[in-house]
CSV table of C-alpha atoms in Angstrom, one decimal:
chain,number,residue,atom,x,y,z
T,1,UNK,CA,50.4,256.2,138.9
T,2,UNK,CA,52.4,254.8,142.2
T,3,UNK,CA,53.4,251.0,143.4
T,4,UNK,CA,52.5,249.3,147.1
T,5,UNK,CA,55.3,249.4,148.9
T,6,UNK,CA,56.8,245.9,149.5
T,7,UNK,CA,54.7,244.0,153.0
T,8,UNK,CA,56.9,243.5,155.4
T,9,UNK,CA,58.1,240.6,156.7
T,10,UNK,CA,57.3,239.3,159.8
T,11,UNK,CA,58.5,236.9,162.1
T,12,UNK,CA,55.3,234.6,162.4
T,13,UNK,CA,54.9,231.9,160.1
T,14,UNK,CA,52.5,231.5,158.4
T,15,UNK,CA,52.2,228.1,159.1
T,16,UNK,CA,53.3,225.5,161.2
T,17,UNK,CA,54.7,222.2,161.0
T,18,UNK,CA,54.3,219.7,163.0
T,19,UNK,CA,53.9,215.4,162.8
T,20,UNK,CA,56.0,214.1,160.0
T,21,UNK,CA,55.7,217.9,158.1
T,22,UNK,CA,58.1,218.6,160.4
T,23,UNK,CA,60.6,215.7,160.8
T,24,UNK,CA,61.2,215.9,157.2
T,25,UNK,CA,61.7,218.8,157.2
T,26,UNK,CA,65.4,217.8,159.7
T,27,UNK,CA,65.6,215.1,156.8
T,28,UNK,CA,65.4,217.2,154.7
T,29,UNK,CA,69.1,219.0,155.9
T,30,UNK,CA,70.6,216.0,157.0
T,31,UNK,CA,73.1,213.8,155.2
T,32,UNK,CA,71.4,210.7,155.6
T,33,UNK,CA,71.6,208.0,153.5
T,34,UNK,CA,68.5,204.8,153.0
T,35,UNK,CA,68.5,202.3,154.7
T,36,UNK,CA,69.4,203.3,157.7
T,37,UNK,CA,68.8,202.4,161.8
T,38,UNK,CA,67.3,203.9,164.3
T,39,UNK,CA,69.9,204.9,165.7
T,40,UNK,CA,71.5,206.9,162.1
T,41,UNK,CA,68.1,208.6,161.8
T,42,UNK,CA,68.3,210.4,165.1
T,43,UNK,CA,72.3,210.9,164.8
T,44,UNK,CA,72.2,212.3,161.2
T,45,UNK,CA,68.8,215.1,162.9
T,46,UNK,CA,70.5,214.9,166.1
T,47,UNK,CA,67.8,213.8,167.8
T,48,UNK,CA,65.4,216.7,167.5
T,49,UNK,CA,62.1,217.4,169.1
T,50,UNK,CA,59.4,217.1,167.1
T,51,UNK,CA,56.3,219.1,167.6
T,52,UNK,CA,53.1,216.3,167.6
T,53,UNK,CA,50.6,219.4,167.2
T,54,UNK,CA,49.8,222.8,166.3
T,55,UNK,CA,50.4,223.6,169.9
T,56,UNK,CA,53.8,223.1,170.3
T,57,UNK,CA,53.4,219.6,172.6
T,58,UNK,CA,56.5,218.3,170.7
T,59,UNK,CA,58.8,214.4,171.8
T,60,UNK,CA,62.5,214.2,170.9
T,61,UNK,CA,62.9,211.8,167.6
T,62,UNK,CA,64.9,209.2,169.6
T,63,UNK,CA,62.3,208.9,172.0
T,64,UNK,CA,59.5,208.4,169.4
T,65,UNK,CA,61.7,205.8,166.9
T,66,UNK,CA,61.4,203.8,170.8
T,67,UNK,CA,58.2,203.1,169.6
T,68,UNK,CA,59.1,201.5,166.4
T,69,UNK,CA,58.5,197.4,165.3
T,70,UNK,CA,61.6,197.8,163.3
T,71,UNK,CA,65.1,198.8,163.1
T,72,UNK,CA,65.7,198.8,160.2
T,73,UNK,CA,63.7,201.1,157.2
T,74,UNK,CA,64.8,200.7,153.5
T,75,UNK,CA,63.7,203.7,152.2
T,76,UNK,CA,62.3,207.8,153.6
T,77,UNK,CA,59.0,207.1,152.8
T,78,UNK,CA,59.3,203.9,155.0
T,79,UNK,CA,60.8,205.7,157.9
T,80,UNK,CA,57.3,208.1,157.8
T,81,UNK,CA,54.7,206.1,157.1
T,82,UNK,CA,55.8,203.8,160.2
T,83,UNK,CA,56.3,207.3,162.0
T,84,UNK,CA,53.1,208.2,161.4
T,85,UNK,CA,50.0,207.2,162.8
T,86,UNK,CA,53.4,207.8,166.1
T,87,UNK,CA,52.9,211.7,166.7
T,88,UNK,CA,48.9,210.5,166.0
T,89,UNK,CA,48.9,209.0,169.1
T,90,UNK,CA,51.4,211.0,170.8
T,91,UNK,CA,49.0,214.2,169.0
T,92,UNK,CA,45.6,212.7,170.9
T,93,UNK,CA,46.6,211.4,174.2
T,94,UNK,CA,47.4,215.1,174.4
T,95,UNK,CA,44.3,215.4,174.9
T,96,UNK,CA,45.2,219.5,174.1
T,97,UNK,CA,42.4,221.9,175.8
T,98,UNK,CA,38.7,221.4,175.9
T,99,UNK,CA,38.4,223.8,172.8
T,100,UNK,CA,41.5,221.7,170.9
T,101,UNK,CA,38.9,219.1,171.6
T,102,UNK,CA,35.3,220.0,170.7
T,103,UNK,CA,36.8,221.7,167.3
T,104,UNK,CA,38.1,218.6,166.3
T,105,UNK,CA,35.0,216.8,166.5
T,106,UNK,CA,33.1,219.6,165.5
T,107,UNK,CA,32.5,220.9,161.9
T,108,UNK,CA,33.2,224.8,162.3
């Protein structure tokens, strides 16, 4: 009986992370303790561009942080909860393609 050969590793990912999921990846790799200020978060993460949609739209973390009503965050969860609507606003306001907009409103 023969075994199947291992599948070759492809360079394309199975899924694309954007918004909060992409930011969490950066936070997991950073040495950052909470409470933290906006400047501390941006400095610890290196002000990465965070994708806000699956089409490759991205915004600098510092720009997204400028939209927040607070300067200091007691926990990572608080930071993520405040940033979620910011990323959603970027995603909605850019609109994407006509097909992307149709897919977002039609159930298929």
